[in-house]
Coordinates of C-alpha atoms in Angstrom, one line a residue:
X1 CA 35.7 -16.8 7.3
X2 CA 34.7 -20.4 7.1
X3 CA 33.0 -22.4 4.6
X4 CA 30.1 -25.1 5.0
X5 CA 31.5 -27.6 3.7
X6 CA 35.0 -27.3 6.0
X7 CA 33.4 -30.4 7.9
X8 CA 34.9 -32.8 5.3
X9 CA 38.4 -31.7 5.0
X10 CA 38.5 -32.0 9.6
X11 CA 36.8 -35.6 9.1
X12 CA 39.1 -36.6 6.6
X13 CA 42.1 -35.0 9.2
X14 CA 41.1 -37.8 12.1
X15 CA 40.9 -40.4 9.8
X16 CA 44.5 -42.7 10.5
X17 CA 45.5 -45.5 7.4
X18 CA 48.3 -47.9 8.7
X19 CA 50.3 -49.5 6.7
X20 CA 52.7 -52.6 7.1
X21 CA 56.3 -52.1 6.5
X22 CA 58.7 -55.4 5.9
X23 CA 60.1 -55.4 9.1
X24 CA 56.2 -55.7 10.6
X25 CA 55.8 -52.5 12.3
X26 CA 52.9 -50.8 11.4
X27 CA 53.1 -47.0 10.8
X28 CA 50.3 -44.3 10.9
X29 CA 49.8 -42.7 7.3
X30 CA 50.6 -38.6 7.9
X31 CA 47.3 -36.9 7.6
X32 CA 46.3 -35.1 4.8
X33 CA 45.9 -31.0 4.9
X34 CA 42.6 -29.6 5.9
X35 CA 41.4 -27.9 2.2
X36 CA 41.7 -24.3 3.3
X37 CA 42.0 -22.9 0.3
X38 CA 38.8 -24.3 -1.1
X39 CA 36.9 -22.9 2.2
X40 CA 38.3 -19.4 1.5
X41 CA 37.4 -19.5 -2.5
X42 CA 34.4 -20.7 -1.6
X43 CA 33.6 -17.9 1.0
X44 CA 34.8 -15.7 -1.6
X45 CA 32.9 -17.1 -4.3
X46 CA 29.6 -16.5 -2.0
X47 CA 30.9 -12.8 -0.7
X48 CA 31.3 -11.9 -4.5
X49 CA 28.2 -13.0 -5.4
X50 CA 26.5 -11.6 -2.4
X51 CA 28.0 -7.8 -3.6
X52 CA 27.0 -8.4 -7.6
X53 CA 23.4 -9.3 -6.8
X54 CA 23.6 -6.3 -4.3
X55 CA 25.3 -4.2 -6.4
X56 CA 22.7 -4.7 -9.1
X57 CA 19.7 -4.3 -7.3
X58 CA 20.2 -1.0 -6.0
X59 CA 21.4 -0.2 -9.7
X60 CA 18.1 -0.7 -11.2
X61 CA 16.4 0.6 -9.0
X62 CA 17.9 3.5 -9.0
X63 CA 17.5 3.3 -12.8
X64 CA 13.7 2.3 -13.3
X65 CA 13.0 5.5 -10.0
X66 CA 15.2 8.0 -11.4
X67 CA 13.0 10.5 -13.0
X68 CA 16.0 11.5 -15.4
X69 CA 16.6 7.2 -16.2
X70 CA 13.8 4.9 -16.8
X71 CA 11.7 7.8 -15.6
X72 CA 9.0 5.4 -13.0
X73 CA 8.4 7.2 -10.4
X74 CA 6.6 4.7 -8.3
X75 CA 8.4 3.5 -5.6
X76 CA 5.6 2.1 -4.0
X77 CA 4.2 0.2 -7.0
X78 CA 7.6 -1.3 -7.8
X79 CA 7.8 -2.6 -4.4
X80 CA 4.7 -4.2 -4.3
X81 CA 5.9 -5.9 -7.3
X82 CA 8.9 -7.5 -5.6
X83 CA 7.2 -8.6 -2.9
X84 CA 4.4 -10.5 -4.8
X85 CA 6.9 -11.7 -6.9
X86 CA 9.2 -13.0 -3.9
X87 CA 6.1 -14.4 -2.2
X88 CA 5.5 -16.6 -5.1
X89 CA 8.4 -17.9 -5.7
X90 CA 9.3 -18.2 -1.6
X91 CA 5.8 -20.4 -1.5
X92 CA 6.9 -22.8 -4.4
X93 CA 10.1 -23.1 -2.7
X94 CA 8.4 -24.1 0.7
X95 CA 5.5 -25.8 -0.4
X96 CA 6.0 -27.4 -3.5
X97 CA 9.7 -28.0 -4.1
X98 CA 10.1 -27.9 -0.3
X99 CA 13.8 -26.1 -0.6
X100 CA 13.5 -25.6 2.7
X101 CA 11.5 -26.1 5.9
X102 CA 9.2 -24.2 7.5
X103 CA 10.0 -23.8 11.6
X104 CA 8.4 -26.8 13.6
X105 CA 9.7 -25.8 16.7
X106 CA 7.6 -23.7 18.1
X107 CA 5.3 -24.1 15.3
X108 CA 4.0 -20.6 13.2
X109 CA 0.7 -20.1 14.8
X110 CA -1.9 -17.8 13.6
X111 CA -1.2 -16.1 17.1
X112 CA 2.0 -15.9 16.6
X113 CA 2.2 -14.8 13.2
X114 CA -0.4 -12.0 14.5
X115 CA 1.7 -10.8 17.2
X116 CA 5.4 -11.1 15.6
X117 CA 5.5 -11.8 12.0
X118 CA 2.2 -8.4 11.4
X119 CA 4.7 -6.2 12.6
X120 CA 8.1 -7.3 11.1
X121 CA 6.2 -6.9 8.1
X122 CA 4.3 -3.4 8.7
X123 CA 8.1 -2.2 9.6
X124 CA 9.5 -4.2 6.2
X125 CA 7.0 -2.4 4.7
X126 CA 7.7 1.3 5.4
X127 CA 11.4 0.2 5.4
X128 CA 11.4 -0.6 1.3
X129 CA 8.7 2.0 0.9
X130 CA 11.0 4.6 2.2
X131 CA 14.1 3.4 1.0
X132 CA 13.1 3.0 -2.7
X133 CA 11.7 6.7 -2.2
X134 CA 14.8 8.3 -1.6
X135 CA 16.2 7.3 -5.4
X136 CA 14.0 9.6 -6.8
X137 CA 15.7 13.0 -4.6
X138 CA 18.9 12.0 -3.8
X139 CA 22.3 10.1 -5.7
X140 CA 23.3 6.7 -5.1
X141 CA 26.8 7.5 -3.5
X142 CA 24.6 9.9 -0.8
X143 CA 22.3 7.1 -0.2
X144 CA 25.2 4.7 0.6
X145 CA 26.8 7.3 2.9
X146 CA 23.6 8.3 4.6
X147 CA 23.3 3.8 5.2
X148 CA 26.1 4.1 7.5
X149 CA 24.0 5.5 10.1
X150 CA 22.5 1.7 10.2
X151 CA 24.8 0.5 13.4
X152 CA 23.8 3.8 14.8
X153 CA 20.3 3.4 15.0
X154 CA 20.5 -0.8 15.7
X155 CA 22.6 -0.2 18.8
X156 CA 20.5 2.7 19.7
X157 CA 17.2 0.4 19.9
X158 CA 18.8 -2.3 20.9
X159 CA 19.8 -0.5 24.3
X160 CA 16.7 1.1 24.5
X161 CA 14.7 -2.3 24.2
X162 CA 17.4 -3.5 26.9
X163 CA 18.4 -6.5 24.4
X164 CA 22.2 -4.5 24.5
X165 CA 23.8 -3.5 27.3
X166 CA 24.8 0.3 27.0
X167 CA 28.8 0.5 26.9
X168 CA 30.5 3.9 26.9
X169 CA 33.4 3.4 23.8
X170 CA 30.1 2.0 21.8
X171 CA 28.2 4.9 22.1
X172 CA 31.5 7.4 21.4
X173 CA 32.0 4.9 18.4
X174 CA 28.6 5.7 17.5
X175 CA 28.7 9.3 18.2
X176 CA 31.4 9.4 15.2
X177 CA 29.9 7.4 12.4
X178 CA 26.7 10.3 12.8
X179 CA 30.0 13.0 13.0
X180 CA 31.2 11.2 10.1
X181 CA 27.7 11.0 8.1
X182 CA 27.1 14.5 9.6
X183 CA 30.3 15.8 7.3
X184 CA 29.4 13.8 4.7
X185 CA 25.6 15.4 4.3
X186 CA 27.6 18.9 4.6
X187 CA 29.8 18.2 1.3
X188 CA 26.7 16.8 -0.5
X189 CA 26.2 18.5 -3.6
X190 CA 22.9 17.5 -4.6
X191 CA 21.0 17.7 -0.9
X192 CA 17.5 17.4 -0.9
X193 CA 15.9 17.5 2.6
X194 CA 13.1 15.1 1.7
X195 CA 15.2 12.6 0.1
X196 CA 17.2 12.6 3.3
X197 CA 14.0 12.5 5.7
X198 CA 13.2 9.6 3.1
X199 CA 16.2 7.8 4.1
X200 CA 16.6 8.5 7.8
X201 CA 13.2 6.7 8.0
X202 CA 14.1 3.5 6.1
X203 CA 17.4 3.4 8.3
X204 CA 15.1 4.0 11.6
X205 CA 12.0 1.3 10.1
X206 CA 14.7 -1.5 9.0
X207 CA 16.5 -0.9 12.5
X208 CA 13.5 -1.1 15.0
X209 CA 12.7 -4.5 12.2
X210 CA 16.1 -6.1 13.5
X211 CA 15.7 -5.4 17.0
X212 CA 12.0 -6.8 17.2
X213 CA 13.2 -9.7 14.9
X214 CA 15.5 -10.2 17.8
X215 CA 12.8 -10.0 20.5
X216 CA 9.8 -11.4 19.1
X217 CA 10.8 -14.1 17.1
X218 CA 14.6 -15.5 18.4
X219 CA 13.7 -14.8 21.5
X220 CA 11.5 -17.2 20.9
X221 CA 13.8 -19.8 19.7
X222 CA 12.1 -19.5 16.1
X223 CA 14.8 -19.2 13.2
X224 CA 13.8 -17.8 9.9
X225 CA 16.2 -17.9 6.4
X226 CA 16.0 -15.7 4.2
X227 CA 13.5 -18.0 2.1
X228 CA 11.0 -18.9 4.8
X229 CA 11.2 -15.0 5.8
X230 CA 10.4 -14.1 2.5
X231 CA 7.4 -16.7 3.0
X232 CA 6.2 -15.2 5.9
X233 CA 7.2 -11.4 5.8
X234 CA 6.2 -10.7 2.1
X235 CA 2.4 -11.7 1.7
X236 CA 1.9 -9.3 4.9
X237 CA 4.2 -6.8 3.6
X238 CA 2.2 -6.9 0.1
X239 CA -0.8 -6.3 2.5
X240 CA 0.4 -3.1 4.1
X241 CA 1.9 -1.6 1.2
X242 CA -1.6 -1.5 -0.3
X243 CA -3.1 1.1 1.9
X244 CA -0.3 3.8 1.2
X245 CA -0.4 2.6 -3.1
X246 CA -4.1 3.1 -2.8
X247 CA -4.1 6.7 -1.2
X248 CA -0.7 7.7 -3.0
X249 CA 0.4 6.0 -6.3
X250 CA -2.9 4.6 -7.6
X251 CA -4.2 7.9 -9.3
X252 CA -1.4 8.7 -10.4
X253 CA -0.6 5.4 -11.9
X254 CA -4.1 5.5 -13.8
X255 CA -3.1 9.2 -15.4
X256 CA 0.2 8.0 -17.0
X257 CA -1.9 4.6 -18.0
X258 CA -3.5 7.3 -19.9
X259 CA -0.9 9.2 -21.4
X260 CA 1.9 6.3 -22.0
X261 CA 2.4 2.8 -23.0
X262 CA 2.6 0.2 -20.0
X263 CA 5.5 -0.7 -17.9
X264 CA 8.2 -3.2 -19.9
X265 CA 7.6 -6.6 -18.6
X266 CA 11.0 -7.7 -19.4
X267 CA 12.9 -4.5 -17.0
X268 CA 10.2 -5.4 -14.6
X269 CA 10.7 -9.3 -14.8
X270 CA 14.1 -8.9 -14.4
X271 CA 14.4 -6.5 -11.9
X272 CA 12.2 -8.6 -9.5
X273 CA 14.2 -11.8 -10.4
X274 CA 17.6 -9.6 -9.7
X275 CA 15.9 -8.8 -6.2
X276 CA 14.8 -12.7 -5.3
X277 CA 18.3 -14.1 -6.2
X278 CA 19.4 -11.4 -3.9
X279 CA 17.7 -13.0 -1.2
X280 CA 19.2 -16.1 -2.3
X281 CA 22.5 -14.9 -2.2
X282 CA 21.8 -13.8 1.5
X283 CA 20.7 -17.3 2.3
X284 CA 23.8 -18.4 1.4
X285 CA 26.3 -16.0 2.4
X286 CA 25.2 -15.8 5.7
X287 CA 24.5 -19.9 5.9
X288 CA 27.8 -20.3 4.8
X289 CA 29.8 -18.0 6.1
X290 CA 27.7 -15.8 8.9
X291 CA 26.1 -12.8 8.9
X292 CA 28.9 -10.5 10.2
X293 CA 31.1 -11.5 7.1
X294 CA 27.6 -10.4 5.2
X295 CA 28.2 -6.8 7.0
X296 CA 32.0 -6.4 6.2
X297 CA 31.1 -7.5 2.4
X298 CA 28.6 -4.2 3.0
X299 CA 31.4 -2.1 3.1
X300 CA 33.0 -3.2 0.3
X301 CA 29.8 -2.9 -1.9
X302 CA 29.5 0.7 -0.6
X303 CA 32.5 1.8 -1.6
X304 CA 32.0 0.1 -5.0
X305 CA 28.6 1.9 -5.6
X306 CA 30.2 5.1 -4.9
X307 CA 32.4 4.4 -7.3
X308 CA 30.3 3.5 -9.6
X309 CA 27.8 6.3 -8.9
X310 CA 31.0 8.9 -9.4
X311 CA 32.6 7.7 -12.5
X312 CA 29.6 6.1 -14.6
X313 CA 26.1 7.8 -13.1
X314 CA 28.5 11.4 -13.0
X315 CA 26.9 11.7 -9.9
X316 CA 28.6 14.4 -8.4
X317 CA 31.3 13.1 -5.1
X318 CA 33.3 16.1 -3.2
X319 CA 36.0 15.5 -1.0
X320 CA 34.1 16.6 1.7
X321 CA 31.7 13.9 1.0
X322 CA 34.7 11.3 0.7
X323 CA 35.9 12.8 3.7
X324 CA 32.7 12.3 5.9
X325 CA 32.2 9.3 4.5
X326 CA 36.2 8.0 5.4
X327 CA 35.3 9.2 8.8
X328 CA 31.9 7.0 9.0
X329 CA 34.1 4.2 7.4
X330 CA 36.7 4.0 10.1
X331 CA 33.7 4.0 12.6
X332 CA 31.8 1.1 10.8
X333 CA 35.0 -0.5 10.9
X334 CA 35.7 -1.2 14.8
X335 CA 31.8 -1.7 15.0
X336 CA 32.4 -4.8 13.2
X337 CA 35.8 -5.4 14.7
X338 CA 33.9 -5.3 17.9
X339 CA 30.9 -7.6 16.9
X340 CA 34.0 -10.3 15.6
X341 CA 35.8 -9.8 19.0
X342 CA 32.9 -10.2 21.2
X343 CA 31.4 -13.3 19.2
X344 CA 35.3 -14.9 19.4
X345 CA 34.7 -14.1 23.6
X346 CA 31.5 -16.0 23.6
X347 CA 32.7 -19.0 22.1
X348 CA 36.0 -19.3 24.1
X349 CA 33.5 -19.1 26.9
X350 CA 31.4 -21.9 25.4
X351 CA 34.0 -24.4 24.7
X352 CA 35.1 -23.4 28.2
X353 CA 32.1 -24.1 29.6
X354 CA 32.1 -27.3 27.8
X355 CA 35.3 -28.2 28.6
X356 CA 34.2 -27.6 32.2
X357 CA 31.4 -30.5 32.2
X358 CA 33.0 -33.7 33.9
X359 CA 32.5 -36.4 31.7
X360 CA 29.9 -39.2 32.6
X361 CA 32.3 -41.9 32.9
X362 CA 34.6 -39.6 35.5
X363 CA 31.1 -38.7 37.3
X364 CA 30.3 -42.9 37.3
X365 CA 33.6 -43.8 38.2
X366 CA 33.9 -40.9 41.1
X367 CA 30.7 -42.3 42.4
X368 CA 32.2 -45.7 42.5
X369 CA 35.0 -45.0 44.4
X370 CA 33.3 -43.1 47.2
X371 CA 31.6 -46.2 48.9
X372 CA 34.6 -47.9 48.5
X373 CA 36.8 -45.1 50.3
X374 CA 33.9 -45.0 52.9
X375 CA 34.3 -48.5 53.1
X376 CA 38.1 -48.2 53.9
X377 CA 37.6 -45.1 56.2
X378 CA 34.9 -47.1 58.4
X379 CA 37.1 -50.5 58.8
X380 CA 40.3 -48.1 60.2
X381 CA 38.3 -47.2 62.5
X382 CA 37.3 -50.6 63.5

C-alpha cells in the first residue's frame, strides 16, 4: 500500500552529492532512505478516514430511517437530498473552484452522456433507493452480511457481459461467500423477507452499475473521480429518483407535513455533508492508495459496524450469524487476494514488456552496423 507522494523519497534516492576528501578523491554521499514510513501513515491516515466517514454514513442513516430512531421513514426523499446536495457542491468544485477537471479526452458529449452516463445513473438510482430501503426492515450487522454477496454478483455480470473470463476456483470461491451469506440469513434473528429482497436488489443494481461503468465509459478510455462522477451521475440520478418520490413518498410526505413539525435542518445538513466528504474520502483513498486497498478497508468497516450494531444499537448477532458471516469473510478474503495477485501478474508483464522494447539508440546503432557488415561481406568476396 503506497502513498502519492512516495515519488519524492525515490527522487531524492538517485540524487548522488560528492564530496572532496584531503587526499582529492571524491566520494559519493550514501543515499538517504526512501520515507516508508510516512507512505504507510499516510495510507493509513487515508484508510482510517475512508472507514470513519463510512462508518458514519451508514450510522445515520440508519438512525434518521429507523422507524424506532429518528423515526423518517423516507428513504427515497433522503436520498434525493444527498444527491442534490452532492450535485451542488460537485458543480462548484468543477466549475467554479475548478478542484478538478472535467474529462477532455474523449470529450462528455450530449451523446454520450445519453447513452452511458443515463444509465449509470438510472442504476445509481435504484441502487441508493434500494439500499437506503432496507434500514427500515432489517439491522445494520444483517445489512453488512447480506453486502458480501457484492463480489458475487460483480463477477457474475462481469462473465456474463464477457468483460471476465469465467475461471472454475472463482466461481467455487463464489459459490461459498453465497454458502456463507446463505448461513448467515439462516441465524438471523430479526429476518424480514422484504428488507432482504430490498437488499439483494441494491447489491444486483450497484453490480450491473460497475460492470457497465466498465464497458461504457473505460472502455472508452474516459476516467471519472469520485467528484466529476458525482458531477455527472447525480443531477441524472436526482432526475430518476423523482418518478418513484412522486408515485411513492410524496403523499405520504404531505400527511405527516400535516401532523408533525418539519425535518431538522441541522441532522439533515449534516447528514448530507457526512455523505459528500465520503465521497471525498473515496477520491482520495483510492487516488492515493488504489481502489482494491479501498475493498480490504471494506472488510474492516464491516466488521466494525457489526460491532457496533451488537454492542451499542443491541441489535441482536447469533453465532450462527457470526458463523455465516466468518465463512463469507474467508471467501471475500482470497477474492481480494486474487484481485492483488493478478494485478501484481499484469504489471510484471508490463515492465516485461517494457523491458522488452530495444532502445532507440541499440535500434540506430544496429542499423548502422548492417551496411557496414554488408560492406565487409561484399569486399571478401571480391
Amino acid at each position: 500500500m503506497g502513498a502519492g507522494d512516495d515519488t519524492a523519497p525515490a527522487k531524492a534516492a538517485m540524487e548522488v552529492s560528492s564530496v572532496s576528501s584531503s587526499s582529492t578523491s571524491a566520494s559519493t554521499a550514501p543515499l538517504p532512505p526512501p520515507s516508508v514510513l510516512r507512505s504507510v501513515l499516510m495510507s493509513y491516515a487515508y484508510v482510517g478516514i475512508w472507514i470513519s466517514l463510512s462508518f458514519s454514513v451508514i450510522v445515520y442513516n440508519k438512525y434518521i430511517l429507523d422507524p424506532k430512531m429518528y423515526g423518517w421513514p423516507f428513504p427515497i426523499s433522503l436520498t434525493m437530498i444527498h444527491m442534490a446536495f452532492c450535485a451542488t457542491l460537485a458543480a462548484l468544485l468543477v466549475r467554479v473552484l475548478r478542484v478538478v477537471d472535467v474529462p477532455a479526452s474523449p470529450p462528455m458529449t450530449p451523446r454520450l452522456y445519453a447513452a452511458s452516463v443515463v444509465p449509470i445513473g438510472a442504476l445509481y438510482a435504484l441502487s441508493l433507493w434500494f439500499s437506503n430501503s432496507a434500514y427500515i426492515y432489517l439491522s445494520v450487522s444483517f445489512i453488512q452480511m447480506l453486502k458480501a454477496l457484492m463480489p458475487v454478483a460483480v463477477y457474475s455480470l462481469a462473465v456474463a457481459f464477457r468483460t471476465d473470463s469465467f475461471r472454475r476456483a472463482s466461481m467455487l470461491n463464489m459459490l461459498g461467500i453465497s454458502a456463507g451469506v446463505a448461513v448467515a440469513a439462516y441465524g438471523e434473528a430479526r429476518f424480514d423477507a422484504f428488507g432482504v429482497a430490498l437488499q439483494l436488489a441494491a447489491v444486483a443494481a450497484e453490480a450491473t452499475r460497475l460492470v457497465l461503468i466498465q464497458i461504457l465509459l473505460t472502455s472508452r478510455g474516459m476516467s471519472l473521480n469520485p467528484i466529476t462522477s458525482l458531477y455527472y451521475i447525480a443531477p441524472c440520478c436526482l432526475a430518476f429518483l423523482t418518478v418513484p418520490w412522486y408515485a411513492v413518498e410524496l403523499p405520504r410526505l404531505r400527511a405527516a407535513a400535516a401532523s408533525a413539525a418539519g425535518p431538522d435542518v441541522f441532522v439533515f445538513g449534516t447528514n448530507s455533508l457526512c455523505a459528500f466528504a465520503l465521497n471525498l474520502a473515496v477520491f482520495l483513498l483510492v487516488g492515493k492508495t488504489s481502489a482494491l486497498t479501498m475493498n480490504v478497508a471494506g472488510v474492516v468497516k464491516d466488521w466494525l459496524l457489526i460491532a457496533f450494531s451488537w454492542t451499542v444499537i443491541k441489535d441482536t448477532v447469533t453465532p450462527v450469524n457470526l458463523a455465516g458471516y466468518g465463512i463469507a469473510f474467508l471467501g471475500v478474503a482470497y477474492y481480494n487476494h486474487a484481485k492483488l495477485q493478478g494485478l501484481k501478474a499484469k504489471e510484471a508483464e508490463r515492465k516485461a514488456a517494457a523491458t522488452a522494447v530495444p532502445k532507440p539508440d541499440d535500434a540506430e546503432a544496429a542499423a548502422r552496423l548492417l551496411p557496414e557488415k554488408d560492406g565487409r561481406d561484399g569486399d571478401r568476396k571480391n
